[in-house]
Amino acid sequence: MAAPYLDPREVYQICINSISDENLRNRLNVLTGDIIVAATDYQERGAAKQLYTIPPNNCGNDDIALGAVTKKELKSVYSSHMVDRAKPAREIYDSLLSRAPLGRCPFCGIGHASTLDHYLPKTKYPQLSVVPLNMVPSCKDCNEGKGAEIATTAGAQSLHPYFDHQNYIDDQWLYAEVIQTRPATILFFTKAPDVWDDISKTRVQSHFSDFKLASRYSVEASNQVACLRDSLSLYRELLGVNGVRQHLRIEAQTHSQQHSNSWQTAMFQALADCDWYCDDGFL
């Protein structure tokens, strides 16, 4: 997913220029340089996969977070002056949201991208509240499920759609297995390629865990498995067990060409490799 090429200074100024409270607007204006420094630091550390090294601000909402501005006031630059549909900066919000591939959440691939997620939460990084690179289109489940938890090690970082290397997309790390229940149950798990470094291997597991993908993908798979029963019955009637398996393999290949780590790719691969399922487990 391509990173947004928006000027952090311009975005910040559009947000604070709509503030009617002159005193607050002036105090926020004084922080412009600090916000640009924070945005530049974020970009550099993001490119180096070191966002976890940015120290959080753990002060209270009503405490001074930066300059003469409280944490609550910094966060409201986003919540009151970017999210608000009546504000000029809402156009920037909508532009960032529209970058979601096919309208889907890039964190899970299943939810509709309907909000912006602060990769580093604004409750702990208020200076990054309207920094474009810190705002990623997301579904509500991923946004709310992740909460304000932050990584403290390189391996604990979830994947960042703007910064992470192509190998996370090209190399398969999501797999599934079939449990012989009726209807069949699909369990998902991560297995990174052996050639990956240890941090990358840990990161995909952290991502998988942070966004609760095991349970969410299993729910999606259970619905798909229910829909497969009738069509697979026809394939077996016409072409036998090999016809069932071939159909599942074609589905796996088709989904893999779209996304190597989609839940559909992992599910169809697992179903095609399961003799029990291809024989009559789909019934």
PDB file of N, CA and C in Angstrom, residues 140-216:
ATOM      1  N   LYS A 140     -13.493  -0.807  11.714  1.00  0.00           N
ATOM      2  CA  LYS A 140     -13.707  -0.499  13.126  1.00  0.00           C
ATOM      3  C   LYS A 140     -13.206  -1.613  14.028  1.00  0.00           C
ATOM      4  N   ASP A 141     -13.327  -2.865  13.583  1.00  0.00           N
ATOM      5  CA  ASP A 141     -12.864  -3.981  14.414  1.00  0.00           C
ATOM      6  C   ASP A 141     -11.363  -3.881  14.675  1.00  0.00           C
ATOM      7  N   CYS A 142     -10.589  -3.576  13.636  1.00  0.00           N
ATOM      8  CA  CYS A 142      -9.138  -3.466  13.812  1.00  0.00           C
ATOM      9  C   CYS A 142      -8.779  -2.227  14.627  1.00  0.00           C
ATOM     10  N   ASN A 143      -9.463  -1.137  14.362  1.00  0.00           N
ATOM     11  CA  ASN A 143      -9.169   0.106  15.064  1.00  0.00           C
ATOM     12  C   ASN A 143      -9.460  -0.013  16.554  1.00  0.00           C
ATOM     13  N   GLU A 144     -10.633  -0.511  16.864  1.00  0.00           N
ATOM     14  CA  GLU A 144     -11.042  -0.607  18.262  1.00  0.00           C
ATOM     15  C   GLU A 144     -10.401  -1.798  18.961  1.00  0.00           C
ATOM     16  N   GLY A 145     -10.166  -2.873  18.215  1.00  0.00           N
ATOM     17  CA  GLY A 145      -9.593  -4.076  18.831  1.00  0.00           C
ATOM     18  C   GLY A 145      -8.161  -3.894  19.273  1.00  0.00           C
ATOM     19  N   LYS A 146      -7.405  -3.134  18.475  1.00  0.00           N
ATOM     20  CA  LYS A 146      -6.004  -2.902  18.823  1.00  0.00           C
ATOM     21  C   LYS A 146      -5.876  -1.993  20.030  1.00  0.00           C
ATOM     22  N   GLY A 147      -6.796  -1.050  20.156  1.00  0.00           N
ATOM     23  CA  GLY A 147      -6.788  -0.152  21.298  1.00  0.00           C
ATOM     24  C   GLY A 147      -5.541   0.714  21.345  1.00  0.00           C
ATOM     25  N   ALA A 148      -5.074   0.971  22.577  1.00  0.00           N
ATOM     26  CA  ALA A 148      -3.930   1.868  22.775  1.00  0.00           C
ATOM     27  C   ALA A 148      -2.661   1.102  23.130  1.00  0.00           C
ATOM     28  N   GLU A 149      -2.649  -0.210  22.847  1.00  0.00           N
ATOM     29  CA  GLU A 149      -1.453  -0.988  23.138  1.00  0.00           C
ATOM     30  C   GLU A 149      -0.319  -0.583  22.210  1.00  0.00           C
ATOM     31  N   ILE A 150       0.886  -0.558  22.733  1.00  0.00           N
ATOM     32  CA  ILE A 150       2.037  -0.184  21.905  1.00  0.00           C
ATOM     33  C   ILE A 150       3.130  -1.233  22.029  1.00  0.00           C
ATOM     34  N   ALA A 151       3.910  -1.346  20.965  1.00  0.00           N
ATOM     35  CA  ALA A 151       5.023  -2.298  20.954  1.00  0.00           C
ATOM     36  C   ALA A 151       6.221  -1.697  21.685  1.00  0.00           C
ATOM     37  N   THR A 152       6.932  -2.531  22.399  1.00  0.00           N
ATOM     38  CA  THR A 152       8.141  -2.083  23.099  1.00  0.00           C
ATOM     39  C   THR A 152       9.388  -2.790  22.577  1.00  0.00           C
ATOM     40  N   THR A 153       9.197  -3.691  21.614  1.00  0.00           N
ATOM     41  CA  THR A 153      10.329  -4.367  20.972  1.00  0.00           C
ATOM     42  C   THR A 153      10.074  -4.398  19.472  1.00  0.00           C
ATOM     43  N   ALA A 154      11.125  -4.650  18.695  1.00  0.00           N
ATOM     44  CA  ALA A 154      10.992  -4.683  17.240  1.00  0.00           C
ATOM     45  C   ALA A 154      10.011  -5.768  16.800  1.00  0.00           C
ATOM     46  N   GLY A 155      10.088  -6.935  17.419  1.00  0.00           N
ATOM     47  CA  GLY A 155       9.245  -8.048  17.017  1.00  0.00           C
ATOM     48  C   GLY A 155       7.786  -7.879  17.386  1.00  0.00           C
ATOM     49  N   ALA A 156       7.502  -7.029  18.365  1.00  0.00           N
ATOM     50  CA  ALA A 156       6.118  -6.837  18.812  1.00  0.00           C
ATOM     51  C   ALA A 156       5.342  -5.874  17.933  1.00  0.00           C
ATOM     52  N   GLN A 157       6.008  -5.252  16.968  1.00  0.00           N
ATOM     53  CA  GLN A 157       5.338  -4.300  16.085  1.00  0.00           C
ATOM     54  C   GLN A 157       4.436  -5.029  15.088  1.00  0.00           C
ATOM     55  N   SER A 158       3.181  -4.605  15.025  1.00  0.00           N
ATOM     56  CA  SER A 158       2.315  -5.131  13.973  1.00  0.00           C
ATOM     57  C   SER A 158       2.764  -4.557  12.635  1.00  0.00           C
ATOM     58  N   LEU A 159       2.304  -5.143  11.559  1.00  0.00           N
ATOM     59  CA  LEU A 159       2.724  -4.693  10.237  1.00  0.00           C
ATOM     60  C   LEU A 159       2.169  -3.297   9.946  1.00  0.00           C
ATOM     61  N   HIS A 160       2.974  -2.491   9.295  1.00  0.00           N
ATOM     62  CA  HIS A 160       2.569  -1.126   8.942  1.00  0.00           C
ATOM     63  C   HIS A 160       2.352  -1.059   7.427  1.00  0.00           C
ATOM     64  N   PRO A 161       1.123  -0.818   6.967  1.00  0.00           N
ATOM     65  CA  PRO A 161       0.842  -0.846   5.532  1.00  0.00           C
ATOM     66  C   PRO A 161       1.667   0.134   4.705  1.00  0.00           C
ATOM     67  N   TYR A 162       2.142   1.219   5.303  1.00  0.00           N
ATOM     68  CA  TYR A 162       2.902   2.206   4.542  1.00  0.00           C
ATOM     69  C   TYR A 162       4.394   1.907   4.456  1.00  0.00           C
ATOM     70  N   PHE A 163       4.916   1.153   5.404  1.00  0.00           N
ATOM     71  CA  PHE A 163       6.359   1.010   5.509  1.00  0.00           C
ATOM     72  C   PHE A 163       6.905  -0.388   5.252  1.00  0.00           C
ATOM     73  N   ASP A 164       6.105  -1.404   5.458  1.00  0.00           N
ATOM     74  CA  ASP A 164       6.684  -2.745   5.464  1.00  0.00           C
ATOM     75  C   ASP A 164       7.014  -3.263   4.075  1.00  0.00           C
ATOM     76  N   HIS A 165       8.078  -4.054   4.029  1.00  0.00           N
ATOM     77  CA  HIS A 165       8.637  -4.511   2.769  1.00  0.00           C
ATOM     78  C   HIS A 165       7.684  -5.431   2.013  1.00  0.00           C
ATOM     79  N   GLN A 166       7.934  -5.571   0.732  1.00  0.00           N
ATOM     80  CA  GLN A 166       7.080  -6.347  -0.154  1.00  0.00           C
ATOM     81  C   GLN A 166       7.047  -7.827   0.220  1.00  0.00           C
ATOM     82  N   ASN A 167       8.072  -8.302   0.939  1.00  0.00           N
ATOM     83  CA  ASN A 167       8.089  -9.733   1.259  1.00  0.00           C
ATOM     84  C   ASN A 167       6.913 -10.129   2.148  1.00  0.00           C
ATOM     85  N   TYR A 168       6.390  -9.189   2.944  1.00  0.00           N
ATOM     86  CA  TYR A 168       5.230  -9.495   3.778  1.00  0.00           C
ATOM     87  C   TYR A 168       3.992  -9.737   2.924  1.00  0.00           C
ATOM     88  N   ILE A 169       4.024  -9.220   1.705  1.00  0.00           N
ATOM     89  CA  ILE A 169       2.901  -9.396   0.783  1.00  0.00           C
ATOM     90  C   ILE A 169       3.145 -10.581  -0.153  1.00  0.00           C
ATOM     91  N   ASP A 170       4.357 -10.673  -0.681  1.00  0.00           N
ATOM     92  CA  ASP A 170       4.666 -11.699  -1.671  1.00  0.00           C
ATOM     93  C   ASP A 170       4.858 -13.086  -1.072  1.00  0.00           C
ATOM     94  N   ASP A 171       5.512 -13.160   0.087  1.00  0.00           N
ATOM     95  CA  ASP A 171       5.804 -14.450   0.718  1.00  0.00           C
ATOM     96  C   ASP A 171       4.630 -14.894   1.590  1.00  0.00           C
ATOM     97  N   GLN A 172       4.230 -16.127   1.437  1.00  0.00           N
ATOM     98  CA  GLN A 172       3.102 -16.607   2.231  1.00  0.00           C
ATOM     99  C   GLN A 172       3.538 -16.908   3.659  1.00  0.00           C
ATOM    100  N   TRP A 173       2.761 -16.378   4.618  1.00  0.00           N
ATOM    101  CA  TRP A 173       3.013 -16.657   6.037  1.00  0.00           C
ATOM    102  C   TRP A 173       1.732 -17.050   6.772  1.00  0.00           C
ATOM    103  N   LEU A 174       0.586 -16.933   6.090  1.00  0.00           N
ATOM    104  CA  LEU A 174      -0.685 -17.322   6.692  1.00  0.00           C
ATOM    105  C   LEU A 174      -1.118 -18.672   6.147  1.00  0.00           C
ATOM    106  N   TYR A 175      -1.421 -19.603   7.055  1.00  0.00           N
ATOM    107  CA  TYR A 175      -1.846 -20.948   6.673  1.00  0.00           C
ATOM    108  C   TYR A 175      -3.042 -21.372   7.518  1.00  0.00           C
ATOM    109  N   ALA A 176      -3.613 -22.521   7.158  1.00  0.00           N
ATOM    110  CA  ALA A 176      -4.773 -23.029   7.893  1.00  0.00           C
ATOM    111  C   ALA A 176      -4.721 -24.541   7.949  1.00  0.00           C
ATOM    112  N   GLU A 177      -5.470 -25.094   8.868  1.00  0.00           N
ATOM    113  CA  GLU A 177      -5.633 -26.542   8.945  1.00  0.00           C
ATOM    114  C   GLU A 177      -7.109 -26.877   9.131  1.00  0.00           C
ATOM    115  N   VAL A 178      -7.478 -28.071   8.693  1.00  0.00           N
ATOM    116  CA  VAL A 178      -8.870 -28.502   8.755  1.00  0.00           C
ATOM    117  C   VAL A 178      -9.058 -29.422   9.951  1.00  0.00           C
ATOM    118  N   ILE A 179     -10.045 -29.100  10.775  1.00  0.00           N
ATOM    119  CA  ILE A 179     -10.419 -29.958  11.906  1.00  0.00           C
ATOM    120  C   ILE A 179     -11.645 -30.762  11.489  1.00  0.00           C
ATOM    121  N   GLN A 180     -11.596 -32.058  11.725  1.00  0.00           N
ATOM    122  CA  GLN A 180     -12.638 -32.953  11.223  1.00  0.00           C
ATOM    123  C   GLN A 180     -13.892 -32.913  12.091  1.00  0.00           C
ATOM    124  N   THR A 181     -14.590 -31.803  11.989  1.00  0.00           N
ATOM    125  CA  THR A 181     -15.914 -31.662  12.599  1.00  0.00           C
ATOM    126  C   THR A 181     -16.919 -31.547  11.459  1.00  0.00           C
ATOM    127  N   ARG A 182     -18.178 -31.634  11.790  1.00  0.00           N
ATOM    128  CA  ARG A 182     -19.205 -31.472  10.759  1.00  0.00           C
ATOM    129  C   ARG A 182     -20.167 -30.363  11.169  1.00  0.00           C
ATOM    130  N   PRO A 183     -20.154 -29.213  10.491  1.00  0.00           N
ATOM    131  CA  PRO A 183     -19.293 -28.895   9.349  1.00  0.00           C
ATOM    132  C   PRO A 183     -17.834 -28.731   9.761  1.00  0.00           C
ATOM    133  N   ALA A 184     -16.948 -28.808   8.776  1.00  0.00           N
ATOM    134  CA  ALA A 184     -15.516 -28.714   9.042  1.00  0.00           C
ATOM    135  C   ALA A 184     -15.175 -27.378   9.700  1.00  0.00           C
ATOM    136  N   THR A 185     -14.182 -27.409  10.591  1.00  0.00           N
ATOM    137  CA  THR A 185     -13.692 -26.199  11.242  1.00  0.00           C
ATOM    138  C   THR A 185     -12.320 -25.858  10.662  1.00  0.00           C
ATOM    139  N   ILE A 186     -12.091 -24.577  10.396  1.00  0.00           N
ATOM    140  CA  ILE A 186     -10.818 -24.122   9.836  1.00  0.00           C
ATOM    141  C   ILE A 186     -10.077 -23.318  10.898  1.00  0.00           C
ATOM    142  N   LEU A 187      -8.866 -23.749  11.212  1.00  0.00           N
ATOM    143  CA  LEU A 187      -8.019 -23.028  12.162  1.00  0.00           C
ATOM    144  C   LEU A 187      -6.871 -22.369  11.402  1.00  0.00           C
ATOM    145  N   PHE A 188      -6.636 -21.115  11.694  1.00  0.00           N
ATOM    146  CA  PHE A 188      -5.595 -20.349  11.004  1.00  0.00           C
ATOM    147  C   PHE A 188      -4.386 -20.156  11.911  1.00  0.00           C
ATOM    148  N   PHE A 189      -3.210 -20.083  11.283  1.00  0.00           N
ATOM    149  CA  PHE A 189      -1.980 -19.882  12.052  1.00  0.00           C
ATOM    150  C   PHE A 189      -0.929 -19.240  11.137  1.00  0.00           C
ATOM    151  N   THR A 190       0.131 -18.758  11.746  1.00  0.00           N
ATOM    152  CA  THR A 190       1.210 -18.150  10.967  1.00  0.00           C
ATOM    153  C   THR A 190       2.408 -19.090  10.909  1.00  0.00           C
ATOM    154  N   LYS A 191       3.070 -19.076   9.774  1.00  0.00           N
ATOM    155  CA  LYS A 191       4.300 -19.830   9.587  1.00  0.00           C
ATOM    156  C   LYS A 191       5.150 -19.081   8.563  1.00  0.00           C
ATOM    157  N   ALA A 192       6.034 -18.236   9.078  1.00  0.00           N
ATOM    158  CA  ALA A 192       6.854 -17.408   8.190  1.00  0.00           C
ATOM    159  C   ALA A 192       7.906 -18.261   7.494  1.00  0.00           C
ATOM    160  N   PRO A 193       8.342 -17.866   6.308  1.00  0.00           N
ATOM    161  CA  PRO A 193       9.388 -18.606   5.583  1.00  0.00           C
ATOM    162  C   PRO A 193      10.672 -18.713   6.402  1.00  0.00           C
ATOM    163  N   ASP A 194      11.353 -19.824   6.274  1.00  0.00           N
ATOM    164  CA  ASP A 194      12.589 -20.048   7.037  1.00  0.00           C
ATOM    165  C   ASP A 194      13.655 -19.003   6.730  1.00  0.00           C
ATOM    166  N   VAL A 195      13.635 -18.453   5.520  1.00  0.00           N
ATOM    167  CA  VAL A 195      14.682 -17.499   5.132  1.00  0.00           C
ATOM    168  C   VAL A 195      14.482 -16.126   5.762  1.00  0.00           C
ATOM    169  N   TRP A 196      13.326 -15.890   6.372  1.00  0.00           N
ATOM    170  CA  TRP A 196      13.099 -14.611   7.028  1.00  0.00           C
ATOM    171  C   TRP A 196      13.956 -14.489   8.285  1.00  0.00           C
ATOM    172  N   ASP A 197      14.257 -13.249   8.666  1.00  0.00           N
ATOM    173  CA  ASP A 197      14.952 -13.029   9.931  1.00  0.00           C
ATOM    174  C   ASP A 197      13.972 -13.205  11.085  1.00  0.00           C
ATOM    175  N   ASP A 198      14.507 -13.392  12.280  1.00  0.00           N
ATOM    176  CA  ASP A 198      13.676 -13.702  13.449  1.00  0.00           C
ATOM    177  C   ASP A 198      12.687 -12.587  13.781  1.00  0.00           C
ATOM    178  N   ILE A 199      13.099 -11.338  13.599  1.00  0.00           N
ATOM    179  CA  ILE A 199      12.199 -10.224  13.920  1.00  0.00           C
ATOM    180  C   ILE A 199      10.992 -10.230  12.993  1.00  0.00           C
ATOM    181  N   SER A 200      11.218 -10.453  11.716  1.00  0.00           N
ATOM    182  CA  SER A 200      10.109 -10.492  10.757  1.00  0.00           C
ATOM    183  C   SER A 200       9.151 -11.634  11.079  1.00  0.00           C
ATOM    184  N   LYS A 201       9.689 -12.765  11.468  1.00  0.00           N
ATOM    185  CA  LYS A 201       8.848 -13.908  11.842  1.00  0.00           C
ATOM    186  C   LYS A 201       7.971 -13.564  13.038  1.00  0.00           C
ATOM    187  N   THR A 202       8.560 -12.879  14.011  1.00  0.00           N
ATOM    188  CA  THR A 202       7.819 -12.510  15.211  1.00  0.00           C
ATOM    189  C   THR A 202       6.771 -11.456  14.901  1.00  0.00           C
ATOM    190  N   ARG A 203       7.092 -10.563  13.978  1.00  0.00           N
ATOM    191  CA  ARG A 203       6.165  -9.476  13.664  1.00  0.00           C
ATOM    192  C   ARG A 203       4.855  -9.976  13.054  1.00  0.00           C
ATOM    193  N   VAL A 204       4.931 -10.960  12.154  1.00  0.00           N
ATOM    194  CA  VAL A 204       3.678 -11.442  11.561  1.00  0.00           C
ATOM    195  C   VAL A 204       2.823 -12.139  12.619  1.00  0.00           C
ATOM    196  N   GLN A 205       3.471 -12.795  13.577  1.00  0.00           N
ATOM    197  CA  GLN A 205       2.713 -13.407  14.670  1.00  0.00           C
ATOM    198  C   GLN A 205       2.094 -12.334  15.559  1.00  0.00           C
ATOM    199  N   SER A 206       2.841 -11.255  15.811  1.00  0.00           N
ATOM    200  CA  SER A 206       2.309 -10.143  16.600  1.00  0.00           C
ATOM    201  C   SER A 206       1.114  -9.514  15.898  1.00  0.00           C
ATOM    202  N   HIS A 207       1.240  -9.313  14.605  1.00  0.00           N
ATOM    203  CA  HIS A 207       0.150  -8.744  13.812  1.00  0.00           C
ATOM    204  C   HIS A 207      -1.083  -9.656  13.882  1.00  0.00           C
ATOM    205  N   PHE A 208      -0.872 -10.932  13.694  1.00  0.00           N
ATOM    206  CA  PHE A 208      -1.937 -11.932  13.718  1.00  0.00           C
ATOM    207  C   PHE A 208      -2.659 -11.916  15.071  1.00  0.00           C
ATOM    208  N   SER A 209      -1.885 -11.759  16.142  1.00  0.00           N
ATOM    209  CA  SER A 209      -2.446 -11.746  17.488  1.00  0.00           C
ATOM    210  C   SER A 209      -3.105 -10.410  17.825  1.00  0.00           C
ATOM    211  N   ASP A 210      -2.436  -9.305  17.484  1.00  0.00           N
ATOM    212  CA  ASP A 210      -2.958  -7.975  17.827  1.00  0.00           C
ATOM    213  C   ASP A 210      -4.345  -7.740  17.262  1.00  0.00           C
ATOM    214  N   PHE A 211      -4.576  -8.191  16.045  1.00  0.00           N
ATOM    215  CA  PHE A 211      -5.852  -7.939  15.382  1.00  0.00           C
ATOM    216  C   PHE A 211      -6.811  -9.124  15.479  1.00  0.00           C
ATOM    217  N   LYS A 212      -6.450 -10.093  16.343  1.00  0.00           N
ATOM    218  CA  LYS A 212      -7.338 -11.237  16.628  1.00  0.00           C
ATOM    219  C   LYS A 212      -7.796 -11.932  15.342  1.00  0.00           C
ATOM    220  N   LEU A 213      -6.844 -12.158  14.445  1.00  0.00           N
ATOM    221  CA  LEU A 213      -7.188 -12.682  13.131  1.00  0.00           C
ATOM    222  C   LEU A 213      -7.563 -14.155  13.146  1.00  0.00           C
ATOM    223  N   ALA A 214      -7.052 -14.918  14.099  1.00  0.00           N
ATOM    224  CA  ALA A 214      -7.383 -16.353  14.146  1.00  0.00           C
ATOM    225  C   ALA A 214      -8.894 -16.549  14.259  1.00  0.00           C
ATOM    226  N   SER A 215      -9.511 -15.894  15.213  1.00  0.00           N
ATOM    227  CA  SER A 215     -10.954 -16.065  15.420  1.00  0.00           C
ATOM    228  C   SER A 215     -11.762 -15.381  14.325  1.00  0.00           C
ATOM    229  N   ARG A 216     -11.307 -14.218  13.876  1.00  0.00           N
ATOM    230  CA  ARG A 216     -12.064 -13.490  12.857  1.00  0.00           C
ATOM    231  C   ARG A 216     -12.041 -14.229  11.521  1.00  0.00           C
TER     232      ARG A 216
END
